[in-house]
CSV table of C-alpha atoms in Angstrom, one decimal:
chain,number,residue,atom,x,y,z
A,1,MET,CA,-65.6,34.1,-45.7
A,2,ASP,CA,-69.0,32.4,-45.7
A,3,THR,CA,-69.5,29.2,-43.6
A,4,GLU,CA,-72.0,26.6,-44.1
A,5,LYS,CA,-74.9,26.3,-41.7
A,6,PRO,CA,-73.2,24.6,-38.6
A,7,THR,CA,-74.1,20.9,-38.4
A,8,ALA,CA,-71.7,20.2,-35.7
A,9,SER,CA,-69.5,22.5,-33.7
A,10,ILE,CA,-66.3,22.7,-35.6
A,11,ASN,CA,-63.3,24.4,-34.1
A,12,LEU,CA,-61.8,26.6,-36.8
A,13,LYS,CA,-58.4,26.1,-35.3
A,14,GLN,CA,-58.6,22.4,-36.4
A,15,ILE,CA,-58.9,23.3,-40.2
A,16,PRO,CA,-55.6,23.9,-41.9
A,17,ALA,CA,-55.7,27.0,-44.1
A,18,ASN,CA,-53.8,25.9,-47.1
A,19,ARG,CA,-53.9,26.1,-50.9
A,20,ARG,CA,-56.3,23.1,-51.1
A,21,LEU,CA,-58.9,24.8,-48.8
A,22,VAL,CA,-58.8,27.9,-50.8
A,23,GLU,CA,-59.4,26.0,-54.0
A,24,GLU,CA,-62.1,24.1,-52.6
A,25,LEU,CA,-63.9,27.2,-51.3
A,26,TYR,CA,-63.4,28.9,-54.7
A,27,ALA,CA,-64.8,25.7,-56.6
A,28,GLN,CA,-67.8,25.8,-54.3
A,29,GLY,CA,-68.5,29.3,-55.0
A,30,TYR,CA,-67.8,30.7,-51.5
A,31,LEU,CA,-64.9,32.8,-52.9
A,32,SER,CA,-64.7,35.2,-55.6
A,33,ALA,CA,-61.6,35.1,-57.9
A,34,GLU,CA,-60.3,38.2,-56.3
A,35,GLY,CA,-60.8,36.7,-52.8
A,36,LYS,CA,-59.0,33.6,-54.0
A,37,VAL,CA,-55.8,35.6,-55.2
A,38,TYR,CA,-55.9,37.6,-51.9
A,39,ALA,CA,-56.0,34.5,-49.8
A,40,LEU,CA,-53.3,32.6,-51.6
A,41,ASN,CA,-51.2,35.9,-51.4
A,42,ARG,CA,-51.8,35.9,-47.6
A,43,LEU,CA,-50.9,32.1,-47.2
A,44,TYR,CA,-48.0,32.1,-49.7
A,45,PRO,CA,-46.6,35.6,-50.1
A,46,HIS,CA,-44.7,36.0,-53.4
A,47,ASN,CA,-41.8,37.6,-51.5
A,48,GLN,CA,-41.6,34.9,-49.0
A,49,TRP,CA,-38.4,33.4,-50.4
A,50,GLY,CA,-36.6,36.7,-49.9
A,51,ILE,CA,-37.5,36.8,-46.2
A,52,TRP,CA,-36.6,33.1,-45.8
A,53,VAL,CA,-33.2,33.6,-47.6
A,54,SER,CA,-32.3,36.6,-45.5
A,55,ARG,CA,-33.2,34.9,-42.2
A,56,LEU,CA,-31.2,31.7,-43.2
A,57,LEU,CA,-28.2,33.9,-44.0
A,58,LEU,CA,-28.7,35.8,-40.6
A,59,LEU,CA,-28.6,32.5,-38.8
A,60,LEU,CA,-25.7,31.2,-40.7
A,61,GLY,CA,-23.7,34.2,-40.1
A,62,THR,CA,-24.4,34.1,-36.3
A,63,ALA,CA,-23.4,30.5,-36.2
A,64,LEU,CA,-20.2,31.1,-38.1
A,65,VAL,CA,-19.2,34.1,-36.1
A,66,LEU,CA,-19.9,32.2,-32.8
A,67,SER,CA,-17.8,29.0,-34.2
A,68,GLY,CA,-15.1,31.4,-34.7
A,69,VAL,CA,-15.1,32.9,-31.3
A,70,VAL,CA,-15.3,29.4,-29.8
A,71,TYR,CA,-12.3,28.0,-31.8
A,72,PHE,CA,-10.2,31.1,-31.0
A,73,PHE,CA,-10.5,30.5,-27.3
A,74,ALA,CA,-10.3,26.8,-27.4
A,75,PHE,CA,-6.7,27.1,-28.6
A,76,ASN,CA,-6.0,28.4,-25.2
A,77,TRP,CA,-3.4,31.2,-26.0
A,78,ALA,CA,-0.6,31.3,-23.5
A,79,LYS,CA,0.4,34.8,-24.4
A,80,LEU,CA,-3.2,36.3,-23.5
A,81,THR,CA,-3.4,37.1,-19.7
A,82,PRO,CA,-6.5,35.8,-17.9
A,83,LEU,CA,-7.4,39.5,-17.7
A,84,ILE,CA,-7.5,40.0,-21.4
A,85,LYS,CA,-9.4,36.8,-22.0
A,86,PHE,CA,-12.0,37.4,-19.4
A,87,SER,CA,-12.5,41.1,-20.4
A,88,THR,CA,-12.9,40.3,-24.1
A,89,VAL,CA,-15.5,37.7,-23.4
A,90,GLN,CA,-17.3,39.7,-20.9
A,91,ILE,CA,-17.4,42.9,-23.3
A,92,GLY,CA,-18.9,40.6,-26.0
A,93,LEU,CA,-21.4,39.3,-23.7
A,94,VAL,CA,-22.5,42.5,-22.4
A,95,SER,CA,-22.5,44.1,-25.9
A,96,CYS,CA,-24.8,41.1,-27.0
A,97,LEU,CA,-27.1,41.7,-24.1
A,98,ILE,CA,-27.4,45.4,-24.8
A,99,ALA,CA,-28.1,44.6,-28.4
A,100,ALA,CA,-30.7,42.1,-27.4
A,101,TYR,CA,-32.4,44.8,-25.2
A,102,GLY,CA,-32.2,47.3,-27.9
A,103,TYR,CA,-33.8,45.1,-30.6
A,104,SER,CA,-36.3,43.7,-28.1
A,105,LEU,CA,-36.9,40.0,-27.8
A,106,LYS,CA,-39.9,40.2,-30.0
A,107,LYS,CA,-37.6,40.5,-33.2
A,108,LEU,CA,-35.5,37.8,-34.7
A,109,ALA,CA,-32.2,40.0,-34.5
A,110,GLY,CA,-32.9,40.4,-30.7
A,111,GLN,CA,-33.4,36.8,-30.1
A,112,LEU,CA,-30.2,35.9,-32.0
A,113,PHE,CA,-28.2,38.5,-29.8
A,114,LEU,CA,-29.5,36.6,-26.8
A,115,LEU,CA,-28.6,33.2,-28.2
A,116,ALA,CA,-25.1,34.7,-29.0
A,117,ALA,CA,-24.9,35.7,-25.3
A,118,THR,CA,-25.9,32.3,-24.2
A,119,VAL,CA,-23.1,30.7,-26.3
A,120,LEU,CA,-20.7,33.3,-24.8
A,121,VAL,CA,-21.6,32.3,-21.4
A,122,GLY,CA,-20.4,28.8,-22.3
A,123,VAL,CA,-17.2,30.3,-23.9
A,124,PHE,CA,-16.7,32.1,-20.6
A,125,LEU,CA,-17.1,29.1,-18.5
A,126,ALA,CA,-14.6,27.0,-20.9
A,127,ILE,CA,-12.1,29.9,-20.4
A,128,PHE,CA,-12.6,29.7,-16.6
A,129,GLY,CA,-12.0,26.0,-16.9
A,130,GLN,CA,-8.7,26.5,-18.8
A,131,ILE,CA,-7.3,29.3,-16.5
A,132,TYR,CA,-8.2,27.7,-13.1
A,133,GLN,CA,-7.6,24.1,-14.4
A,134,THR,CA,-11.0,22.8,-13.4
A,135,GLY,CA,-11.2,20.5,-16.5
A,136,ALA,CA,-11.8,17.4,-14.4
A,137,ASP,CA,-15.3,18.5,-13.6
A,138,ALA,CA,-16.6,19.1,-17.2
A,139,TYR,CA,-20.3,18.5,-15.7
A,140,GLN,CA,-20.0,21.4,-13.6
A,141,LEU,CA,-19.4,23.6,-16.7
A,142,PHE,CA,-22.5,22.4,-18.3
A,143,MET,CA,-24.6,22.5,-15.2
A,144,VAL,CA,-23.8,26.1,-14.5
A,145,TRP,CA,-24.2,26.9,-18.2
A,146,ALA,CA,-27.7,25.5,-18.1
A,147,LEU,CA,-28.7,27.0,-14.8
A,148,LEU,CA,-27.4,30.6,-15.7
A,149,THR,CA,-29.0,30.6,-19.1
A,150,PHE,CA,-32.4,29.1,-18.1
A,151,GLY,CA,-33.9,32.4,-17.2
A,152,TRP,CA,-33.0,34.0,-20.6
A,153,THR,CA,-34.3,30.7,-22.3
A,154,VAL,CA,-37.7,31.1,-20.6
A,155,ILE,CA,-38.2,34.7,-21.5
A,156,ALA,CA,-36.8,34.4,-25.1
A,157,SER,CA,-39.7,32.7,-26.6
A,158,PHE,CA,-37.4,31.4,-29.3
A,159,SER,CA,-37.3,27.8,-30.4
A,160,ALA,CA,-33.5,27.8,-31.3
A,161,GLN,CA,-32.7,29.2,-27.8
A,162,TRP,CA,-34.7,26.1,-26.3
A,163,LEU,CA,-32.7,23.8,-28.5
A,164,LEU,CA,-29.4,25.0,-27.5
A,165,TRP,CA,-30.5,24.9,-23.9
A,166,LEU,CA,-31.8,21.2,-24.2
A,167,ILE,CA,-28.5,20.3,-25.8
A,168,VAL,CA,-26.5,21.8,-22.9
A,169,SER,CA,-28.8,20.1,-20.4
A,170,ASN,CA,-28.6,16.7,-22.0
A,171,ILE,CA,-24.7,16.8,-22.1
A,172,PHE,CA,-24.8,18.0,-18.3
A,173,ILE,CA,-27.1,14.8,-17.5
A,174,TRP,CA,-24.8,12.6,-19.2
A,175,LEU,CA,-21.5,13.9,-17.9
A,176,TRP,CA,-22.9,14.3,-14.3
A,177,TRP,CA,-23.9,10.6,-14.5
A,178,GLU,CA,-20.4,9.6,-15.6
A,179,GLN,CA,-18.3,12.0,-13.3
A,180,ALA,CA,-20.4,12.7,-10.2
A,181,ALA,CA,-23.1,10.1,-9.7
A,182,LEU,CA,-20.5,7.1,-9.8
A,183,PRO,CA,-23.1,4.5,-10.2
A,184,SER,CA,-22.5,1.0,-9.4
A,185,SER,CA,-22.2,-1.3,-12.5
A,186,SER,CA,-25.7,-2.7,-12.0
A,187,MET,CA,-27.2,0.8,-12.1
A,188,GLU,CA,-25.1,2.2,-15.0
A,189,ASP,CA,-28.1,2.1,-17.6
A,190,LEU,CA,-30.4,4.2,-15.5
A,191,LEU,CA,-28.6,7.0,-17.4
A,192,TYR,CA,-31.2,6.1,-20.3
A,193,SER,CA,-34.2,6.5,-17.9
A,194,LEU,CA,-32.8,9.8,-16.8
A,195,LEU,CA,-32.5,11.2,-20.5
A,196,LEU,CA,-35.9,9.8,-21.3
A,197,GLY,CA,-37.5,11.3,-18.4
A,198,PHE,CA,-35.9,14.8,-19.0
A,199,ASN,CA,-36.6,14.8,-22.7
A,200,GLY,CA,-40.0,13.3,-22.2
A,201,LEU,CA,-40.8,16.2,-19.7
A,202,ALA,CA,-39.6,18.5,-22.2
A,203,LEU,CA,-41.8,17.1,-24.9
A,204,VAL,CA,-44.9,17.1,-22.6
A,205,LEU,CA,-44.3,20.8,-21.6
A,206,ARG,CA,-44.0,21.5,-25.1
A,207,GLU,CA,-47.4,20.1,-26.1
A,208,PHE,CA,-49.0,21.7,-23.0
A,209,THR,CA,-47.6,25.2,-23.9
A,210,VAL,CA,-48.6,25.0,-27.6
A,211,GLN,CA,-52.2,24.0,-26.5
A,212,HIS,CA,-52.2,27.1,-24.6
A,213,ASN,CA,-51.2,29.3,-27.3
A,214,TYR,CA,-47.6,29.9,-26.9
A,215,ASN,CA,-46.7,30.0,-30.4
A,216,TRP,CA,-42.8,29.8,-30.5
A,217,LEU,CA,-42.5,26.3,-29.8
A,218,SER,CA,-45.2,25.3,-32.3
A,219,ALA,CA,-42.6,24.7,-35.1
A,220,ALA,CA,-43.2,21.1,-36.2
A,221,TRP,CA,-39.5,20.4,-36.3
A,222,PHE,CA,-39.2,20.9,-32.6
A,223,ARG,CA,-41.6,18.1,-31.9
A,224,VAL,CA,-40.1,15.7,-34.4
A,225,MET,CA,-36.7,16.4,-33.1
A,226,LEU,CA,-37.7,15.6,-29.5
A,227,VAL,CA,-39.5,12.5,-30.6
A,228,PHE,CA,-36.5,11.4,-32.5
A,229,VAL,CA,-34.2,12.0,-29.5
A,230,LEU,CA,-36.5,10.0,-27.3
A,231,ALA,CA,-36.7,7.1,-29.8
A,232,VAL,CA,-32.8,7.0,-29.8
A,233,PHE,CA,-32.7,6.7,-26.1
A,234,LEU,CA,-35.3,4.1,-25.9
A,235,ILE,CA,-34.1,1.9,-28.5
A,236,ILE,CA,-30.7,1.5,-26.8
A,237,PRO,CA,-31.7,-0.4,-23.6
A,238,ILE,CA,-34.6,-2.2,-25.4
A,239,GLU,CA,-32.2,-3.6,-28.1
A,240,HIS,CA,-29.8,-4.4,-25.3
A,241,CYS,CA,-32.4,-6.4,-23.5
A,242,ILE,CA,-33.2,-8.3,-26.7
A,243,ILE,CA,-29.9,-9.0,-28.2
A,244,ASP,CA,-27.8,-9.9,-25.1
A,245,PRO,CA,-30.2,-10.4,-22.1
A,246,ASP,CA,-27.3,-12.2,-20.2
A,247,SER,CA,-25.3,-9.0,-20.0
A,248,ALA,CA,-28.3,-6.7,-19.4
A,249,ARG,CA,-28.8,-5.5,-15.7
A,250,VAL,CA,-31.6,-4.4,-13.5
A,251,SER,CA,-31.1,-0.8,-14.6
A,252,THR,CA,-31.2,-2.0,-18.4
A,253,TYR,CA,-34.4,-3.6,-17.9
A,254,LEU,CA,-35.8,-0.7,-16.0
A,255,SER,CA,-34.9,1.8,-18.7
A,256,ALA,CA,-36.3,-0.6,-21.3
A,257,LEU,CA,-39.6,-0.7,-19.4
A,258,LEU,CA,-39.8,3.0,-19.1
A,259,GLY,CA,-38.9,3.2,-22.9
A,260,SER,CA,-41.6,0.8,-24.0
A,261,ILE,CA,-44.2,2.8,-21.7
A,262,ILE,CA,-43.1,6.0,-23.5
A,263,LEU,CA,-43.3,4.4,-26.7
A,264,ILE,CA,-46.8,3.0,-26.3
A,265,SER,CA,-48.2,6.3,-24.7
A,266,GLY,CA,-46.5,8.3,-27.4
A,267,PHE,CA,-48.3,6.1,-30.0
A,268,TRP,CA,-51.7,6.5,-28.4
A,269,PHE,CA,-51.3,10.3,-27.9
A,270,TYR,CA,-50.1,11.2,-31.3
A,271,ARG,CA,-52.5,8.7,-33.1
A,272,PHE,CA,-55.8,9.5,-31.3
A,273,LYS,CA,-55.2,12.7,-29.2
A,274,LEU,CA,-53.2,14.9,-31.3
A,275,PHE,CA,-52.5,13.4,-34.7
A,276,ASP,CA,-49.1,14.0,-36.3
A,277,MET,CA,-47.9,11.9,-39.2
A,278,TRP,CA,-44.1,12.5,-38.7
A,279,VAL,CA,-44.2,11.6,-35.2
A,280,LEU,CA,-46.3,8.5,-36.1
A,281,ALA,CA,-43.9,7.5,-38.7
A,282,THR,CA,-40.9,7.8,-36.3
A,283,ILE,CA,-42.7,5.6,-33.8
A,284,VAL,CA,-43.8,2.9,-36.4
A,285,LEU,CA,-40.1,2.8,-37.6
A,286,THR,CA,-38.9,2.4,-33.9
A,287,CYS,CA,-41.3,-0.5,-33.6
A,288,CYS,CA,-40.2,-2.1,-36.9
A,289,ILE,CA,-36.5,-1.9,-35.8
A,290,ILE,CA,-37.3,-3.5,-32.4
A,291,ALA,CA,-39.5,-6.1,-34.1
A,292,ILE,CA,-36.8,-7.2,-36.6
A,293,THR,CA,-34.3,-7.3,-33.8
A,294,ALA,CA,-36.6,-9.6,-31.7
A,295,ILE,CA,-37.2,-11.9,-34.8
A,296,PHE,CA,-33.4,-12.1,-35.6
A,297,LYS,CA,-32.8,-13.2,-32.0
A,298,LEU,CA,-35.6,-15.9,-32.3
A,299,PHE,CA,-34.1,-17.2,-35.5
A,300,PHE,CA,-30.6,-17.3,-34.0
A,301,GLU,CA,-32.0,-19.3,-31.0
A,302,ILE,CA,-33.7,-21.8,-33.3
A,303,PHE,CA,-31.3,-22.2,-36.3
A,304,GLY,CA,-28.1,-21.1,-34.4
A,305,ASP,CA,-26.0,-23.5,-36.5
A,306,SER,CA,-27.1,-22.8,-40.1
A,307,GLU,CA,-26.5,-19.2,-40.7
A,308,SER,CA,-27.6,-19.2,-44.2
A,309,ILE,CA,-31.1,-20.1,-43.4
A,310,THR,CA,-31.3,-17.5,-40.7
A,311,PHE,CA,-30.3,-14.6,-43.0
A,312,LEU,CA,-32.5,-15.9,-45.8
A,313,LEU,CA,-35.6,-16.0,-43.4
A,314,LEU,CA,-34.5,-12.8,-41.9
A,315,GLY,CA,-34.5,-11.1,-45.3
A,316,PHE,CA,-38.1,-12.1,-45.7
A,317,ALA,CA,-39.0,-11.1,-42.1
A,318,THR,CA,-37.4,-7.5,-42.6
A,319,LEU,CA,-39.5,-7.2,-45.8
A,320,GLY,CA,-42.6,-8.4,-44.0
A,321,VAL,CA,-42.3,-6.1,-40.9
A,322,PHE,CA,-41.5,-2.9,-43.0
A,323,THR,CA,-44.4,-3.6,-45.5
A,324,VAL,CA,-46.7,-4.1,-42.4
A,325,GLY,CA,-45.6,-0.8,-41.1
A,326,LEU,CA,-46.0,0.9,-44.4
A,327,ILE,CA,-49.4,-0.4,-45.0
A,328,TYR,CA,-50.5,0.8,-41.5
A,329,LEU,CA,-49.1,4.4,-42.2
A,330,ARG,CA,-50.9,4.6,-45.4
A,331,ALA,CA,-54.1,3.4,-44.0
A,332,VAL,CA,-53.8,6.0,-41.1
A,333,ALA,CA,-52.9,8.8,-43.7
A,334,HIS,CA,-55.9,7.9,-45.8
A,335,LYS,CA,-58.3,7.8,-42.7
A,336,MET,CA,-56.9,11.2,-41.7
A,337,GLU,CA,-57.5,12.7,-45.1
A,338,ALA,CA,-60.9,11.4,-45.2
A,339,ALA,CA,-61.7,13.0,-41.9
A,340,HIS,CA,-60.5,16.3,-43.0
A,341,ASP,CA,-62.6,16.4,-46.3
B,1,MET,CA,-42.0,42.7,-18.1
B,2,GLN,CA,-39.9,40.7,-20.5
B,3,ARG,CA,-37.5,43.6,-20.8
B,4,LYS,CA,-37.2,44.0,-17.1
B,5,LEU,CA,-36.5,40.3,-16.6
B,6,LEU,CA,-33.9,40.4,-19.4
B,7,ILE,CA,-32.1,43.0,-17.4
B,8,ILE,CA,-32.5,41.2,-14.0
B,9,PHE,CA,-31.4,37.8,-15.5
B,10,SER,CA,-28.4,39.4,-17.3
B,11,PHE,CA,-27.2,41.2,-14.0
B,12,LEU,CA,-27.5,37.9,-12.2
B,13,VAL,CA,-25.4,36.0,-14.7
B,14,MET,CA,-22.7,38.7,-14.8
B,15,ILE,CA,-22.6,38.8,-11.1
B,16,VAL,CA,-22.3,34.9,-10.8
B,17,LEU,CA,-19.5,34.8,-13.5
B,18,ASN,CA,-17.5,37.4,-11.9
B,19,TYR,CA,-18.0,36.2,-8.4
B,20,GLY,CA,-16.5,32.8,-9.7
B,21,ILE,CA,-13.3,34.7,-10.8
B,22,TYR,CA,-13.1,36.5,-7.5
B,23,GLN,CA,-13.2,33.3,-5.6
B,24,LYS,CA,-10.6,31.6,-7.6
B,25,GLU,CA,-8.4,34.7,-7.3
B,26,GLN,CA,-8.8,34.6,-3.5
B,27,ILE,CA,-7.4,31.1,-3.5
B,28,LEU,CA,-4.5,32.2,-5.7
B,29,ALA,CA,-3.7,35.2,-3.5
B,30,HIS,CA,-4.0,33.6,0.0
B,31,GLY,CA,-3.4,29.9,-0.7
B,32,GLU,CA,-0.5,28.1,0.5
B,33,THR,CA,1.7,26.5,-2.3
B,34,LEU,CA,2.0,22.8,-2.2
B,35,LEU,CA,3.5,20.3,-4.6
B,36,ILE,CA,2.0,16.9,-5.3
B,37,GLU,CA,4.3,14.3,-7.0
B,38,LEU,CA,2.9,13.1,-10.3
B,39,ALA,CA,2.9,9.4,-11.0
B,40,PRO,CA,4.6,8.5,-14.1
B,41,VAL,CA,2.0,8.1,-16.9
B,42,ASP,CA,2.2,5.9,-19.8
B,43,PRO,CA,3.6,8.5,-22.4
B,44,ARG,CA,1.3,7.4,-25.2
B,45,SER,CA,-1.9,8.2,-23.2
B,46,LEU,CA,-0.1,11.3,-21.6
B,47,LEU,CA,-0.7,14.0,-24.2
B,48,GLN,CA,-4.0,14.3,-26.0
B,49,GLY,CA,-4.4,17.5,-28.1
B,50,ASP,CA,-4.1,20.4,-25.8
B,51,TYR,CA,-4.2,18.8,-22.3
B,52,MET,CA,-2.3,16.3,-20.4
B,53,ALA,CA,-3.7,13.6,-18.2
B,54,LEU,CA,-2.5,13.6,-14.6
B,55,ASP,CA,-2.1,10.8,-12.2
B,56,TYR,CA,-0.8,11.4,-8.7
B,57,ALA,CA,1.7,9.3,-6.8
B,58,ILE,CA,-0.4,9.7,-3.5
B,59,ALA,CA,-3.5,8.2,-5.6
B,60,ARG,CA,-1.3,5.3,-6.6
B,61,LYS,CA,-0.2,4.8,-3.2
B,62,ALA,CA,-3.6,5.1,-1.7
B,63,SER,CA,-5.0,2.6,-4.1
B,64,SER,CA,-2.7,0.1,-3.0
B,65,LEU,CA,-3.7,0.3,0.6
B,66,PRO,CA,-6.9,-1.6,1.9
B,67,LEU,CA,-9.5,0.9,2.6
B,68,THR,CA,-11.1,0.8,6.1
B,69,SER,CA,-14.5,0.9,4.4
B,70,SER,CA,-15.1,0.7,0.9
B,71,GLN,CA,-16.2,4.2,0.7
B,72,GLN,CA,-16.9,5.9,-2.7
B,73,ARG,CA,-15.8,9.4,-1.8
B,74,GLY,CA,-13.6,10.9,1.1
B,75,TYR,CA,-10.5,12.6,2.1
B,76,ILE,CA,-6.8,11.8,2.1
B,77,VAL,CA,-4.8,13.5,4.9
B,78,ILE,CA,-1.6,14.8,3.5
B,79,LYS,CA,1.4,16.6,5.0
B,80,SER,CA,4.0,19.0,3.5
B,81,ASP,CA,7.6,17.9,3.8
B,82,ASN,CA,10.6,20.4,3.7
B,83,ASN,CA,10.4,20.7,0.2
B,84,LYS,CA,6.6,21.7,0.1
B,85,VAL,CA,6.0,18.4,-1.4
B,86,ALA,CA,2.9,16.6,-0.2
B,87,GLN,CA,3.1,13.2,1.4
B,88,PHE,CA,0.4,10.7,2.0
B,89,VAL,CA,-0.4,10.4,5.9
B,90,ARG,CA,-3.7,8.4,6.2
B,91,PHE,CA,-7.2,8.2,5.1
B,92,TYR,CA,-9.3,10.9,6.9
B,93,ASN,CA,-11.8,9.7,9.5
B,94,GLY,CA,-13.1,12.9,10.8
B,95,GLU,CA,-10.3,13.3,13.5
B,96,PRO,CA,-8.9,16.8,14.1
B,97,LEU,CA,-5.9,17.7,12.0
B,98,THR,CA,-2.6,18.7,13.2
B,99,ASP,CA,-1.1,22.0,12.0
B,100,ASN,CA,0.4,21.3,8.7
B,101,GLU,CA,-1.9,18.6,7.5
B,102,LYS,CA,-4.3,19.2,4.8
B,103,LEU,CA,-7.3,17.4,3.3
B,104,LEU,CA,-7.3,16.1,-0.3
B,105,ARG,CA,-10.7,15.0,-1.7
B,106,PHE,CA,-10.8,11.7,-3.7
B,107,HIS,CA,-13.3,9.4,-5.2
B,108,ARG,CA,-13.2,5.8,-6.4
B,109,ARG,CA,-13.9,4.3,-9.7
B,110,TYR,CA,-13.5,0.7,-10.4
B,111,ASN,CA,-11.1,0.4,-7.4
B,112,GLN,CA,-9.0,3.1,-8.4
B,113,ILE,CA,-8.5,6.1,-6.3
B,114,ASN,CA,-8.9,9.4,-8.4
B,115,ILE,CA,-7.8,12.8,-7.4
B,116,VAL,CA,-9.2,15.7,-9.3
B,117,PRO,CA,-8.2,17.8,-11.2
B,118,ASP,CA,-6.8,15.0,-13.3
B,119,SER,CA,-6.0,17.0,-16.4
B,120,PHE,CA,-3.9,20.0,-17.1
B,121,LEU,CA,-4.9,22.2,-20.0
B,122,PHE,CA,-2.4,24.4,-22.1
B,123,GLN,CA,-2.0,26.0,-25.5
B,124,GLU,CA,-2.1,23.8,-28.5
B,125,GLY,CA,1.5,22.8,-29.4
B,126,HIS,CA,3.0,23.4,-26.0
B,127,ALA,CA,3.0,19.8,-25.0
B,128,LYS,CA,6.8,19.7,-25.4
B,129,TYR,CA,7.2,21.9,-22.4
B,130,TYR,CA,5.2,19.9,-20.1
B,131,GLU,CA,6.3,16.4,-21.0
B,132,ASN,CA,8.9,16.0,-18.3
B,133,ALA,CA,6.7,17.5,-15.5
B,134,LYS,CA,7.3,15.7,-12.1
B,135,TYR,CA,4.9,17.8,-9.8
B,136,GLY,CA,1.5,19.5,-9.9
B,137,VAL,CA,1.7,22.8,-8.2
B,138,PHE,CA,-1.3,23.6,-6.0
B,139,LYS,CA,-2.7,26.4,-3.9
B,140,PHE,CA,-4.3,25.3,-0.8
B,141,THR,CA,-6.8,27.1,1.5
B,142,ASP,CA,-8.8,25.5,4.2
B,143,LYS,CA,-11.8,24.7,2.0
B,144,SER,CA,-10.4,24.4,-1.5
B,145,ARG,CA,-7.3,23.8,-3.7
B,146,LEU,CA,-6.4,25.2,-7.1
B,147,LEU,CA,-3.9,23.6,-9.7
B,148,VAL,CA,-1.9,26.5,-10.8
B,149,GLY,CA,0.8,24.7,-13.0
B,150,LEU,CA,3.2,22.1,-13.3
B,151,ALA,CA,6.8,21.8,-11.9
B,152,ASP,CA,10.0,20.1,-13.1
B,153,ASP,CA,12.4,17.9,-11.1
B,154,ASP,CA,13.9,21.1,-9.4
B,155,ARG,CA,10.4,22.0,-8.2
B,156,LYS,CA,10.5,25.0,-10.5
B,157,ILE,CA,7.2,25.8,-12.2
B,158,ILE,CA,7.3,25.5,-16.0
B,159,THR,CA,6.6,28.5,-18.0
B,160,PRO,CA,6.6,28.0,-21.7
B,161,SER,CA,9.4,30.1,-23.3
B,162,GLU,CA,7.9,31.2,-26.6
């Protein structure tokens, strides 16, 4: 492929290879018709849907088999001796590991077998809890599960594996806070700070590794999902502080402050450093929700007695806030389009 | 490298899991049996799906006593009577224990003394066997304890007869 005489140093990595680029190159005469067909076939292979369907079925099948195993053991059969329960799960676990080793972790099948092994470790721990009646310390189950499977998760280079590990770890943090940390009531809402810190760190690490060419986390859904989770955990304390400041405690304000910092730095980062439209839309939506809550609170303070006026004005305010948000997003989208052309 | 790590991590996981089984089996094999009386629980909150919430008479008694310090966590000293049923002696303050005294860990939540395990898991549908349980049956070793089952009024361990 020809390139124009370099006017400025353009990093090729920043130019998305898509249908539009190919058409543009063809229109400008840099690509022959044959080259265009070849390039489009490279970008969008005609048998792509077949691969996609077979992968989807593989994932679905794995998920269903694992659900079956989980539900079978959740029934807690009294007739099955502990020996039988433990040995079945361990045989399954070892088989999955051998299969993962055999297929190698470079193939999807191998990665899925390791994912199955990770789930089976959780099943084993649940059975352990049933047999030895350790049900009271559920946080320990998730803690051990996260710790034991961390090594596999690091070497697997598989986004679904990371997703599972993050879910388990989040549940562990939540339960640990409830069952073991025993916070005083003024400190209860620090839980949100913990969750924000943990998932924020995960997002930062994800961006860092993708920058350094670890491709397995580069799936866009992974970033958007983490951002969404962070948005939920920061909205809760912020809304609490706005709606009912009287019942908010020190820890609520601290979590709301941390949430605001994350929201602002996230906006700066994904707008100016590493542009991402989906993330920006999530952040703008979050800001809209917070703004509407603040306006709602303000109106109630002013016209507390006559609710009809409050709701009428609130309707206009909602329209206004979302309109501003949308106008902003469209402006940004246009700007970025122009920058790419 | 990746393959080597996979083998190493997998061995570690299997060792940890089986060591866990070994530890608990040691308590079962060498522990001393002790019954702890269950406090009557409101029957409507007693059974939830496939487990039963437990509350202990000792914990109720301890909750009603003024604590020397408002500690969040600590130990209760218990003593076995002639029927192997544990009785509350005092809160533990680091003093040496006499022969048949044992320590039971507790933590406080909203001014309630809690003793774990506070739940007993069983097969779905087996609730009817455990409804009238009066004691929790424990195995005690020096460092740890294990809930092995529930017992009825005659201090006999309940086994589902299906």
